[in-house]
Amino acid sequence: MRTFRSDGAGWAAALAVALSLGGCASDPVAPRDDLPPLGRDDVANQAGLLASVLVNVAPELVRAGFEPQGKDTYTFDFTGEVAGSLSLDFRCGGPEGTPCSHDQADWGRIWTPEPEGLYLAAGTDVTIAVDLDLAGTIDQAISVAVVGGSGVLRAGEYETNWSVAGLVVATSGYPAAGTLTATNGAHAVVVNFAGTGTAAVTVDDEVIGYVDLDSGVFTPAS
Amino acid sequence: MSMIDRLRRGAAPAAVLLFLPLAALAQDDGDDDLRALLEQVGADYAEAYISPFIHAHGPNQNSALYHTASVPGTGLHVTIGLKLMATQLDENDQTFRRVLENVEVGGVLPDDPVYDPYREETGTVVMSGPTVFGDTSVDGRVTVYVNGLPIYTDHTIPGLVDTRWVPLFAPQVTVGSVYGLSATLRWFPDLDLSDYGKSSFFGWGLSWGASALLPELPVDVMIGYFEQSLDVGTLLGTQATSLHLVVSKRLHAVTVYGGVAAESSELDVRYEFAGYDALPGSAGTVAFSVEGAQDRRLTLGATVGPVNAEISHGKLTTFGAGLLYGF
């Protein structure tokens, strides 16, 4: 014969289930599509834009076109198609040396002090942001710096990591040497600077196109 | 404005609130109601924007349909109830992101010569921002990408009501029974809402209690079917159906019940595009239908005197309660 006690145990279990259900959250139902992965040429296109930014930014280490911010630090404000502020730090005796004036330093660093420090106007109400941190040696005798570093390109919701190595910049002209590597997803493309206004873009040492360093436009190899 | 006008303008929105979760839907300030917002975006954006409401209205309508599995055998029995349901949304449903790939961007971009170099290109359109239940102070955004770079972006619309709860009220009456069969109606008089048109709410259902046939069962058992429609003028139309199996047991003053249900729902949306979003298909009349995501549920609840409360869990979790009067 069933008793209230046994019934009660059953219903208590049911209520326990009910209470546990109370902790069951609803599944999300609003669409949350993934961004489609960038293709190789898409990353190359971004790399081209980055290369043109570097051509503008990196020479500031030897141009001395910046403004003193404090005793040993400087800022440079970009305007126009590239906008934003950069900080500069100069040392005598290498990166661990003492701060010194820019025209005596043998080492320098240039970076965006704020996230998304540089903006590129890419259209109506569209901006592409670049974070960068470059540093390298300076040869005051010939006004040339050899720099490396890295950063992030934020193109809308896409973020592309990049690094640069052996970039040789002077007060004018295009980088005489160096490479820029942009990586997004499965694709890593390399821009090879060679002292001219056009740089070859390679993937696994195969040339896939060229970048106009003035416009940043990537043109696939035919 | 006269007192009569004030009453007239206030009565309709108040009535709409009886069966609509969108409190601001009834606002009449021209810029912040649902239709005014939807008219600024195309179908793809609108569908994503109101998706939490699309998928929550069905579970709401299909909730609180019963409060016991006990159906008297034969005789006149009437139960009048006011039911309140509320679906709790996942916090991620306050925002959305919809991506359209391989779009011919020439049909998306504004008529501005600066975009001429891109008109023959194929690209990606990313729509993102608050849903209808998202942040009311933040605009959504549509961004067009070509070759990995954004070339155009535009602000869209903010959220309408910042909440994770989608409520619904429904008056209902159950009349029975003949050989364990009873009928239930949910209904509200048609309303002529000046800004939305004629709005109506109607639902009907049948329930059959097996106890009349199998009185020796240790618990009451009932099967039921219910279907409902709710129209808000020409803007929204909803349909919901539920086929459910319920068991209950009376324990002193408490009746504990549980049920399983197979259910479906659909929401139709129709409005005239009048905005600045140039997405494909956004010109003229925008109309689309979307099926609700939830197709089954488990319900557990209890009735004490004139009050019942329950929780249902399917794809979404819905809470229900009712105030009952029977004779």
Coordinates of C-alpha atoms in Angstrom, one line a residue:
Chain A
M1 CA 0.0 0.0 0.0
R2 CA 1.4 3.3 -1.0
T3 CA 1.7 5.9 1.7
F4 CA 1.8 9.6 1.7
R5 CA 5.4 9.3 2.9
S6 CA 6.5 7.5 -0.3
D7 CA 4.5 9.8 -2.5
G8 CA 6.0 12.7 -0.7
A9 CA 9.5 11.4 -1.4
G10 CA 8.6 11.1 -5.1
W11 CA 7.2 14.6 -5.3
A12 CA 10.0 16.0 -3.3
A13 CA 12.3 14.5 -6.0
A14 CA 10.2 16.1 -8.6
L15 CA 10.4 19.4 -6.9
A16 CA 14.1 19.0 -6.6
V17 CA 14.2 18.5 -10.4
A18 CA 12.1 21.6 -10.7
L19 CA 14.4 23.6 -8.6
S20 CA 17.4 22.4 -10.6
L21 CA 15.5 23.4 -13.7
G22 CA 15.4 26.8 -12.2
G23 CA 19.1 27.0 -12.8
C24 CA 18.7 26.0 -16.4
A25 CA 19.4 29.1 -18.4
S26 CA 17.9 29.6 -21.8
D27 CA 20.1 28.9 -24.8
P28 CA 21.1 31.9 -26.8
V29 CA 18.8 32.5 -29.8
A30 CA 20.1 35.7 -31.4
P31 CA 22.4 35.2 -34.3
R32 CA 26.1 35.4 -33.6
D33 CA 27.8 34.6 -36.8
D34 CA 31.5 34.2 -37.0
L35 CA 33.5 36.6 -39.1
P36 CA 34.6 34.8 -42.2
P37 CA 38.3 34.0 -42.2
L38 CA 40.4 36.3 -44.3
G39 CA 41.9 35.0 -47.5
R40 CA 45.6 35.3 -48.4
D41 CA 45.0 38.3 -50.6
D42 CA 42.9 39.9 -47.9
V43 CA 45.9 39.7 -45.5
A44 CA 48.2 40.9 -48.2
N45 CA 45.9 43.9 -48.7
Q46 CA 46.1 44.7 -45.0
A47 CA 49.9 44.2 -45.1
G48 CA 50.1 46.7 -47.9
L49 CA 48.3 49.3 -45.8
L50 CA 50.6 48.5 -42.9
A51 CA 53.7 48.9 -45.1
S52 CA 52.6 52.4 -46.2
V53 CA 52.1 53.3 -42.5
L54 CA 55.6 52.1 -41.6
V55 CA 57.1 54.1 -44.5
N56 CA 55.5 57.2 -42.8
V57 CA 56.2 56.4 -39.2
A58 CA 59.5 54.7 -38.8
P59 CA 61.7 57.5 -40.3
E60 CA 60.5 59.8 -37.5
L61 CA 63.3 58.2 -35.5
V62 CA 65.8 60.1 -37.6
R63 CA 63.8 63.0 -39.0
A64 CA 63.6 65.0 -35.8
G65 CA 60.3 66.4 -36.8
F66 CA 58.7 65.8 -33.4
E67 CA 58.0 68.0 -30.5
P68 CA 59.6 67.8 -27.0
Q69 CA 57.2 66.4 -24.5
G70 CA 59.6 66.4 -21.5
K71 CA 63.3 66.4 -20.9
D72 CA 63.9 63.1 -22.7
T73 CA 60.7 62.1 -24.4
Y74 CA 59.0 63.4 -27.5
T75 CA 55.7 63.2 -29.3
F76 CA 54.8 63.3 -32.9
D77 CA 51.3 64.1 -34.1
F78 CA 50.2 62.7 -37.5
T79 CA 47.5 64.4 -39.5
G80 CA 46.0 63.7 -42.8
E81 CA 45.3 60.1 -44.0
V82 CA 47.3 58.8 -41.1
A83 CA 46.3 60.5 -37.8
G84 CA 47.2 60.0 -34.2
S85 CA 50.0 60.5 -31.7
L86 CA 53.3 58.7 -31.3
S87 CA 55.8 58.8 -28.4
L88 CA 59.5 58.7 -28.9
D89 CA 62.3 57.8 -26.5
F90 CA 66.1 58.2 -27.3
R91 CA 69.0 56.6 -25.4
C92 CA 72.8 56.8 -25.5
G93 CA 74.4 53.5 -24.9
G94 CA 71.8 51.2 -26.3
P95 CA 68.3 50.4 -25.0
E96 CA 69.7 50.2 -21.4
G97 CA 71.6 53.4 -21.8
T98 CA 70.8 56.8 -20.4
P99 CA 68.2 59.0 -21.9
C100 CA 69.8 61.6 -24.3
S101 CA 68.8 64.0 -27.0
H102 CA 67.6 62.7 -30.3
D103 CA 70.6 64.1 -32.2
Q104 CA 73.0 62.2 -30.0
A105 CA 71.1 58.9 -29.4
D106 CA 72.3 55.6 -30.7
W107 CA 69.1 53.9 -29.9
G108 CA 65.5 55.0 -30.2
R109 CA 62.0 53.7 -29.7
I110 CA 58.7 54.9 -31.3
W111 CA 55.3 53.7 -30.2
T112 CA 51.7 54.4 -29.9
P113 CA 51.1 55.4 -26.2
E114 CA 47.4 54.7 -26.4
P115 CA 45.6 51.6 -27.8
E116 CA 44.6 52.1 -31.4
G117 CA 47.0 55.0 -31.5
L118 CA 47.1 55.6 -35.2
Y119 CA 44.0 55.9 -37.4
L120 CA 43.7 55.6 -41.1
A121 CA 40.7 57.1 -42.7
A122 CA 39.4 54.4 -45.1
G123 CA 36.1 55.9 -46.1
T124 CA 33.1 57.7 -44.7
D125 CA 33.0 57.1 -41.0
V126 CA 35.4 54.1 -41.4
T127 CA 38.7 54.0 -39.5
I128 CA 41.5 51.4 -39.4
A129 CA 43.6 51.5 -36.3
V130 CA 47.2 50.6 -35.9
D131 CA 49.1 49.9 -32.7
L132 CA 52.9 49.8 -33.0
D133 CA 56.0 49.6 -31.0
L134 CA 59.3 49.9 -32.9
A135 CA 62.8 50.2 -31.6
G136 CA 66.3 50.0 -33.0
T137 CA 69.8 51.4 -33.5
I138 CA 70.5 54.9 -34.9
D139 CA 73.6 55.8 -36.8
Q140 CA 73.8 59.6 -36.4
A141 CA 76.6 59.9 -38.9
I142 CA 74.4 58.8 -41.8
S143 CA 71.0 59.5 -40.2
V144 CA 69.9 55.9 -40.6
A145 CA 68.0 53.7 -38.2
V146 CA 67.6 49.9 -38.3
V147 CA 64.4 49.0 -36.4
G148 CA 62.2 46.1 -35.5
G149 CA 59.0 45.7 -33.6
S150 CA 55.5 44.6 -33.7
G151 CA 51.9 45.7 -33.4
V152 CA 48.3 45.1 -34.3
L153 CA 46.1 46.3 -37.2
R154 CA 42.5 46.6 -36.3
A155 CA 40.4 46.7 -39.5
G156 CA 36.8 46.8 -38.3
E157 CA 36.3 43.6 -36.4
Y158 CA 39.4 42.0 -37.8
E159 CA 42.7 42.0 -35.9
T160 CA 45.9 41.2 -37.7
N161 CA 49.2 40.8 -35.8
W162 CA 52.3 42.1 -37.5
S163 CA 56.0 42.3 -36.9
V164 CA 58.8 44.0 -38.7
A165 CA 62.5 43.1 -38.7
G166 CA 65.7 44.8 -40.0
L167 CA 63.8 47.8 -41.4
V168 CA 66.4 50.3 -42.6
V169 CA 65.0 53.9 -42.7
A170 CA 66.6 57.2 -43.4
T171 CA 65.3 60.8 -43.3
S172 CA 63.8 60.4 -46.7
G173 CA 63.0 57.8 -49.3
Y174 CA 61.7 54.3 -48.8
P175 CA 63.1 51.7 -46.4
A176 CA 66.3 50.3 -47.9
A177 CA 65.8 46.8 -46.5
G178 CA 63.7 44.9 -44.0
T179 CA 60.6 42.7 -43.9
L180 CA 57.1 43.2 -42.6
T181 CA 55.1 40.0 -41.7
A182 CA 51.4 40.2 -41.2
T183 CA 49.6 37.2 -39.8
N184 CA 45.8 36.5 -39.7
G185 CA 44.5 33.0 -39.2
A186 CA 46.3 30.6 -41.4
H187 CA 47.9 33.2 -43.6
A188 CA 51.2 34.9 -43.0
V189 CA 52.4 37.3 -45.8
V190 CA 55.7 39.1 -46.0
V191 CA 56.4 42.5 -47.5
N192 CA 60.0 42.8 -48.6
F193 CA 61.3 46.4 -48.6
A194 CA 64.1 47.1 -51.1
G195 CA 64.6 50.9 -51.3
T196 CA 62.0 51.5 -54.0
G197 CA 58.4 52.6 -53.9
T198 CA 57.2 49.1 -54.7
A199 CA 57.7 46.2 -52.4
A200 CA 57.2 42.5 -53.3
V201 CA 54.7 40.5 -51.2
T202 CA 55.6 36.9 -50.6
V203 CA 54.2 33.8 -49.0
D204 CA 56.7 31.0 -48.4
D205 CA 59.2 32.9 -50.5
E206 CA 56.8 32.9 -53.5
V207 CA 55.9 36.3 -54.8
I208 CA 52.1 36.8 -54.8
G209 CA 52.0 40.5 -55.6
Y210 CA 53.3 44.0 -55.0
V211 CA 52.5 46.9 -52.8
D212 CA 52.7 50.5 -53.8
L213 CA 54.3 52.0 -50.6
D214 CA 52.7 55.4 -51.2
S215 CA 49.1 54.3 -51.5
G216 CA 49.4 51.0 -49.7
V217 CA 47.5 49.3 -52.5
F218 CA 48.3 45.6 -53.0
T219 CA 48.2 44.3 -56.6
P220 CA 48.2 40.5 -57.0
A221 CA 50.9 39.1 -59.3
S222 CA 49.4 38.2 -62.7
Chain B
M1 CA -5.1 67.5 -25.7
S2 CA -8.5 66.8 -24.1
M3 CA -9.0 64.4 -21.3
I4 CA -10.9 62.1 -23.6
D5 CA -8.0 62.1 -26.0
R6 CA -5.6 61.4 -23.2
L7 CA -7.7 58.5 -22.1
R8 CA -8.1 57.2 -25.6
R9 CA -4.3 57.4 -26.3
G10 CA -3.6 55.8 -22.9
A11 CA -6.1 53.0 -23.1
A12 CA -4.9 51.3 -26.2
P13 CA -1.2 51.1 -25.1
A14 CA -2.3 49.8 -21.8
A15 CA -4.4 47.1 -23.4
V16 CA -1.6 46.1 -25.7
L17 CA 0.6 45.6 -22.6
L18 CA -1.8 42.9 -21.6
F19 CA -0.3 40.6 -24.2
L20 CA 2.8 42.2 -25.5
P21 CA 6.2 42.2 -23.8
L22 CA 7.5 45.2 -25.6
A23 CA 6.5 47.9 -23.2
A24 CA 8.0 50.5 -25.5
L25 CA 6.0 49.1 -28.4
A26 CA 3.1 51.1 -27.3
Q27 CA 5.0 54.3 -27.0
D28 CA 3.7 56.9 -29.4
D29 CA 6.6 59.3 -29.7
G30 CA 7.3 58.5 -33.3
D31 CA 11.0 57.6 -33.0
D32 CA 11.3 55.0 -30.3
D33 CA 8.6 52.4 -31.0
L34 CA 9.3 49.1 -32.7
R35 CA 7.9 50.0 -36.0
A36 CA 9.7 53.3 -36.2
L37 CA 12.9 51.4 -35.5
L38 CA 12.3 48.6 -37.9
E39 CA 11.4 51.0 -40.7
Q40 CA 15.0 52.1 -40.7
V41 CA 16.6 48.7 -41.5
G42 CA 16.2 46.0 -44.0
A43 CA 14.9 42.5 -43.6
D44 CA 18.2 40.8 -42.7
Y45 CA 18.9 43.3 -40.0
A46 CA 15.4 43.3 -38.7
E47 CA 15.2 39.5 -38.4
A48 CA 18.4 39.4 -36.3
Y49 CA 17.4 42.5 -34.3
I50 CA 14.1 41.0 -33.1
S51 CA 15.3 37.4 -33.0
P52 CA 15.0 37.2 -29.1
F53 CA 11.4 38.2 -29.4
I54 CA 10.8 35.8 -32.3
H55 CA 12.0 32.9 -30.2
A56 CA 10.6 33.9 -26.9
H57 CA 7.0 34.7 -27.9
G58 CA 6.2 31.0 -28.7
P59 CA 7.4 29.6 -25.4
N60 CA 5.5 32.4 -23.6
Q61 CA 2.2 31.7 -25.5
N62 CA 2.6 28.0 -24.9
S63 CA 3.1 28.4 -21.2
A64 CA 0.6 28.3 -18.3
L65 CA -1.9 26.4 -20.4
Y66 CA -2.9 24.2 -17.5
H67 CA -2.6 24.0 -13.8
T68 CA -3.7 20.4 -13.2
A69 CA -4.3 17.2 -15.1
S70 CA -7.5 16.6 -13.3
V71 CA -10.5 17.0 -15.6
P72 CA -13.9 16.3 -14.1
G73 CA -15.8 13.5 -16.0
T74 CA -19.0 15.2 -16.9
G75 CA -20.7 18.4 -15.6
L76 CA -20.5 22.1 -15.9
H77 CA -17.2 23.4 -14.6
V78 CA -15.9 26.9 -15.4
T79 CA -12.4 28.2 -14.5
I80 CA -11.5 31.8 -15.2
G81 CA -7.8 32.7 -15.0
L82 CA -5.4 35.4 -15.6
K83 CA -2.0 34.0 -16.7
L84 CA 1.4 35.6 -16.6
M85 CA 4.3 34.1 -18.4
A86 CA 7.9 35.3 -18.7
T87 CA 10.8 33.9 -20.7
Q88 CA 14.3 34.6 -19.5
L89 CA 16.7 35.3 -22.3
D90 CA 20.4 34.3 -22.3
E91 CA 22.5 37.4 -21.7
N92 CA 24.1 37.0 -25.1
D93 CA 20.7 37.7 -26.7
Q94 CA 21.0 41.4 -25.9
T95 CA 23.4 41.7 -28.9
F96 CA 23.8 40.0 -32.2
R97 CA 26.1 39.7 -35.2
R98 CA 24.9 38.6 -38.6
V99 CA 27.3 38.2 -41.5
L100 CA 26.4 38.2 -45.1
E101 CA 29.2 36.8 -47.3
N102 CA 29.9 37.3 -51.0
V103 CA 27.6 40.3 -51.3
E104 CA 27.9 42.5 -54.4
V105 CA 28.7 45.6 -52.5
G106 CA 27.6 48.0 -55.3
G107 CA 24.0 47.4 -54.1
V108 CA 24.9 48.2 -50.6
L109 CA 27.1 51.3 -50.8
P110 CA 25.7 54.9 -50.8
D111 CA 25.5 56.8 -54.0
D112 CA 28.7 58.7 -53.3
P113 CA 31.6 58.8 -55.9
V114 CA 34.1 58.0 -53.2
Y115 CA 32.8 54.4 -53.3
D116 CA 32.9 54.1 -57.1
P117 CA 36.1 52.0 -57.1
Y118 CA 34.3 49.3 -55.0
R119 CA 31.0 49.1 -56.9
E120 CA 32.0 46.0 -58.9
E121 CA 33.6 44.3 -55.9
T122 CA 32.3 41.3 -53.9
G123 CA 32.6 41.7 -50.1
T124 CA 31.3 40.9 -46.7
V125 CA 28.5 42.8 -44.8
V126 CA 28.7 42.6 -41.0
M127 CA 25.6 43.7 -39.1
S128 CA 26.0 43.9 -35.3
G129 CA 24.6 45.7 -32.3
P130 CA 21.9 45.6 -29.7
T131 CA 18.9 43.4 -30.2
V132 CA 15.4 44.7 -29.5
F133 CA 16.1 43.8 -25.9
G134 CA 19.6 45.3 -25.8
D135 CA 21.2 48.6 -24.8
T136 CA 18.9 51.5 -25.7
S137 CA 21.8 54.0 -25.7
V138 CA 24.0 52.2 -28.2
D139 CA 23.3 52.1 -32.0
G140 CA 23.9 49.1 -34.1
R141 CA 26.3 49.1 -37.0
V142 CA 26.6 47.8 -40.5
T143 CA 30.1 47.5 -41.9
V144 CA 31.0 46.6 -45.5
Y145 CA 34.4 44.8 -46.0
V146 CA 36.2 44.5 -49.3
N147 CA 39.5 42.6 -49.5
G148 CA 39.9 42.4 -45.7
L149 CA 39.4 46.1 -45.1
P150 CA 36.3 48.0 -44.0
I151 CA 35.2 50.5 -46.7
Y152 CA 31.9 51.7 -45.4
T153 CA 30.1 51.7 -42.1
D154 CA 26.9 53.2 -40.8
H155 CA 25.0 53.5 -37.6
T156 CA 21.7 51.7 -37.4
I157 CA 19.2 51.4 -34.5
P158 CA 19.5 51.0 -30.7
G159 CA 17.8 48.5 -28.5
L160 CA 14.1 49.1 -27.7
V161 CA 13.9 47.8 -24.1
D162 CA 16.9 46.9 -22.1
T163 CA 15.8 43.6 -20.4
R164 CA 16.4 39.9 -20.4
W165 CA 12.8 39.1 -19.5
V166 CA 10.0 38.8 -22.1
P167 CA 6.6 38.7 -20.3
L168 CA 3.2 38.0 -21.6
F169 CA -0.3 38.3 -20.0
A170 CA -3.3 36.2 -21.1
P171 CA -6.8 36.0 -19.8
Q172 CA -8.3 32.5 -20.2
V173 CA -11.4 30.6 -19.5
T174 CA -11.9 26.8 -19.3
V175 CA -15.3 25.2 -19.7
G176 CA -16.1 21.5 -19.2
S177 CA -16.6 18.8 -19.2
V178 CA -18.1 16.0 -21.3
Y179 CA -16.5 12.6 -20.7
G180 CA -13.4 14.2 -19.5
L181 CA -13.2 16.7 -22.4
S182 CA -12.9 20.4 -21.7
A183 CA -12.3 23.5 -23.8
T184 CA -10.2 26.5 -23.1
L185 CA -10.2 30.0 -24.7
R186 CA -7.7 32.8 -24.5
W187 CA -9.1 36.0 -26.0
F188 CA -9.0 39.7 -25.8
P189 CA -11.3 42.1 -27.6
D190 CA -9.9 43.5 -30.9
L191 CA -8.3 46.9 -30.4
D192 CA -7.9 49.5 -33.1
L193 CA -4.5 51.0 -32.3
S194 CA -4.1 54.1 -34.3
D195 CA -0.4 53.6 -34.9
Y196 CA -0.5 49.9 -35.6
G197 CA -4.0 49.1 -36.9
K198 CA -6.3 46.4 -35.6
S199 CA -4.8 44.2 -33.0
S200 CA -6.2 40.9 -31.7
F201 CA -5.5 37.9 -29.6
F202 CA -7.3 34.6 -29.7
G203 CA -6.5 31.0 -28.7
W204 CA -8.4 27.8 -28.2
G205 CA -7.6 24.4 -26.9
L206 CA -9.0 21.1 -25.9
S207 CA -8.0 18.8 -23.0
W208 CA -9.0 15.3 -22.2
G209 CA -8.6 13.8 -18.8
A210 CA -7.9 10.1 -18.7
S211 CA -9.1 9.8 -15.2
A212 CA -12.7 9.6 -16.3
L213 CA -11.8 6.4 -18.3
L214 CA -9.2 5.1 -15.9
P215 CA -10.1 6.1 -12.4
E216 CA -7.7 3.6 -10.9
L217 CA -4.6 5.5 -12.1
P218 CA -2.6 6.8 -9.1
V219 CA -2.2 10.2 -10.8
D220 CA -4.3 12.3 -13.0
V221 CA -3.4 12.2 -16.6
M222 CA -4.4 14.7 -19.3
I223 CA -3.6 15.3 -23.0
G224 CA -4.2 18.6 -24.6
Y225 CA -3.9 20.7 -27.7
F226 CA -3.8 24.5 -27.9
E227 CA -3.2 27.0 -30.6
Q228 CA -3.1 30.8 -30.4
S229 CA -2.7 33.8 -32.7
L230 CA -1.8 37.3 -31.7
D231 CA -1.6 40.2 -34.2
V232 CA -0.4 43.7 -33.5
G233 CA -1.8 45.6 -36.4
T234 CA 0.0 44.9 -39.6
L235 CA 3.4 44.9 -38.0
L236 CA 3.5 41.6 -36.1
G237 CA 1.5 38.3 -36.3
T238 CA 2.2 35.3 -34.2
Q239 CA 1.0 31.8 -34.1
A240 CA 1.7 29.1 -31.5
T241 CA 0.6 25.6 -31.0
S242 CA 1.2 23.0 -28.3
L243 CA 0.4 19.3 -27.9
H244 CA 1.0 18.3 -24.3
L245 CA 0.8 15.4 -21.9
V246 CA 0.3 16.3 -18.3
V247 CA 0.2 14.3 -15.0
S248 CA -0.7 15.7 -11.6
K249 CA -1.2 14.6 -8.1
R250 CA -3.1 16.3 -5.3
L251 CA -1.3 16.3 -2.0
H252 CA -3.5 17.9 0.6
A253 CA -3.9 21.5 -0.4
V254 CA -1.2 21.3 -3.1
T255 CA -1.6 19.9 -6.6
V256 CA 1.8 19.2 -8.2
Y257 CA 1.9 18.8 -11.9
G258 CA 4.3 18.1 -14.7
G259 CA 4.0 17.9 -18.4
V260 CA 5.9 17.4 -21.7
A261 CA 4.9 19.2 -24.9
A262 CA 5.7 19.3 -28.5
E263 CA 5.2 22.8 -29.7
S264 CA 5.8 25.2 -32.5
S265 CA 5.5 29.0 -33.1
E266 CA 6.0 31.5 -35.9
L267 CA 6.2 35.2 -36.2
D268 CA 5.3 37.2 -39.2
V269 CA 6.8 40.7 -39.6
R270 CA 5.7 43.3 -42.2
Y271 CA 6.5 47.0 -42.5
E272 CA 7.5 49.6 -45.0
F273 CA 11.2 50.4 -45.3
A274 CA 11.9 54.1 -44.8
G275 CA 15.4 54.2 -43.5
Y276 CA 19.0 54.6 -44.5
D277 CA 20.2 51.1 -44.5
A278 CA 20.7 50.2 -48.2
L279 CA 21.0 46.5 -47.7
P280 CA 19.8 44.3 -50.5
G281 CA 16.0 43.7 -50.4
S282 CA 15.4 46.6 -48.1
A283 CA 13.4 48.7 -50.4
G284 CA 9.6 48.9 -50.3
T285 CA 7.6 46.5 -48.2
V286 CA 9.7 44.3 -45.9
A287 CA 8.0 41.0 -44.9
F288 CA 9.3 37.8 -43.5
S289 CA 8.3 34.9 -41.3
V290 CA 10.5 33.0 -38.8
E291 CA 9.8 29.8 -36.9
G292 CA 10.5 29.8 -33.2
A293 CA 13.4 27.8 -32.1
Q294 CA 11.7 25.8 -29.3
D295 CA 9.9 22.6 -30.3
R296 CA 9.6 20.7 -27.0
R297 CA 9.5 21.4 -23.3
L298 CA 9.3 19.9 -19.9
T299 CA 7.0 21.7 -17.4
L300 CA 6.8 21.3 -13.6
G301 CA 4.5 23.3 -11.4
A302 CA 2.2 23.4 -8.4
T303 CA -1.3 24.8 -7.7
V304 CA -2.3 26.0 -4.3
G305 CA -5.8 27.3 -4.0
P306 CA -6.4 29.9 -6.6
V307 CA -2.8 30.3 -7.6
N308 CA -0.5 28.2 -9.7
A309 CA 3.2 28.6 -10.6
E310 CA 5.4 26.6 -13.0
I311 CA 8.7 26.5 -14.7
S312 CA 9.2 25.1 -18.2
H313 CA 12.5 24.3 -19.9
G314 CA 13.1 23.7 -23.5
K315 CA 15.5 25.7 -25.6
L316 CA 14.4 28.5 -23.4
T317 CA 13.3 28.7 -19.8
T318 CA 9.9 30.1 -19.2
F319 CA 8.2 30.9 -15.9
G320 CA 4.4 30.9 -15.6
A321 CA 1.9 31.8 -13.0
G322 CA -1.9 32.0 -12.9
L323 CA -4.7 33.5 -10.8
L324 CA -7.7 31.2 -11.0
Y325 CA -11.4 31.4 -10.1
G326 CA -13.6 28.3 -10.7
F327 CA -17.2 27.4 -10.1

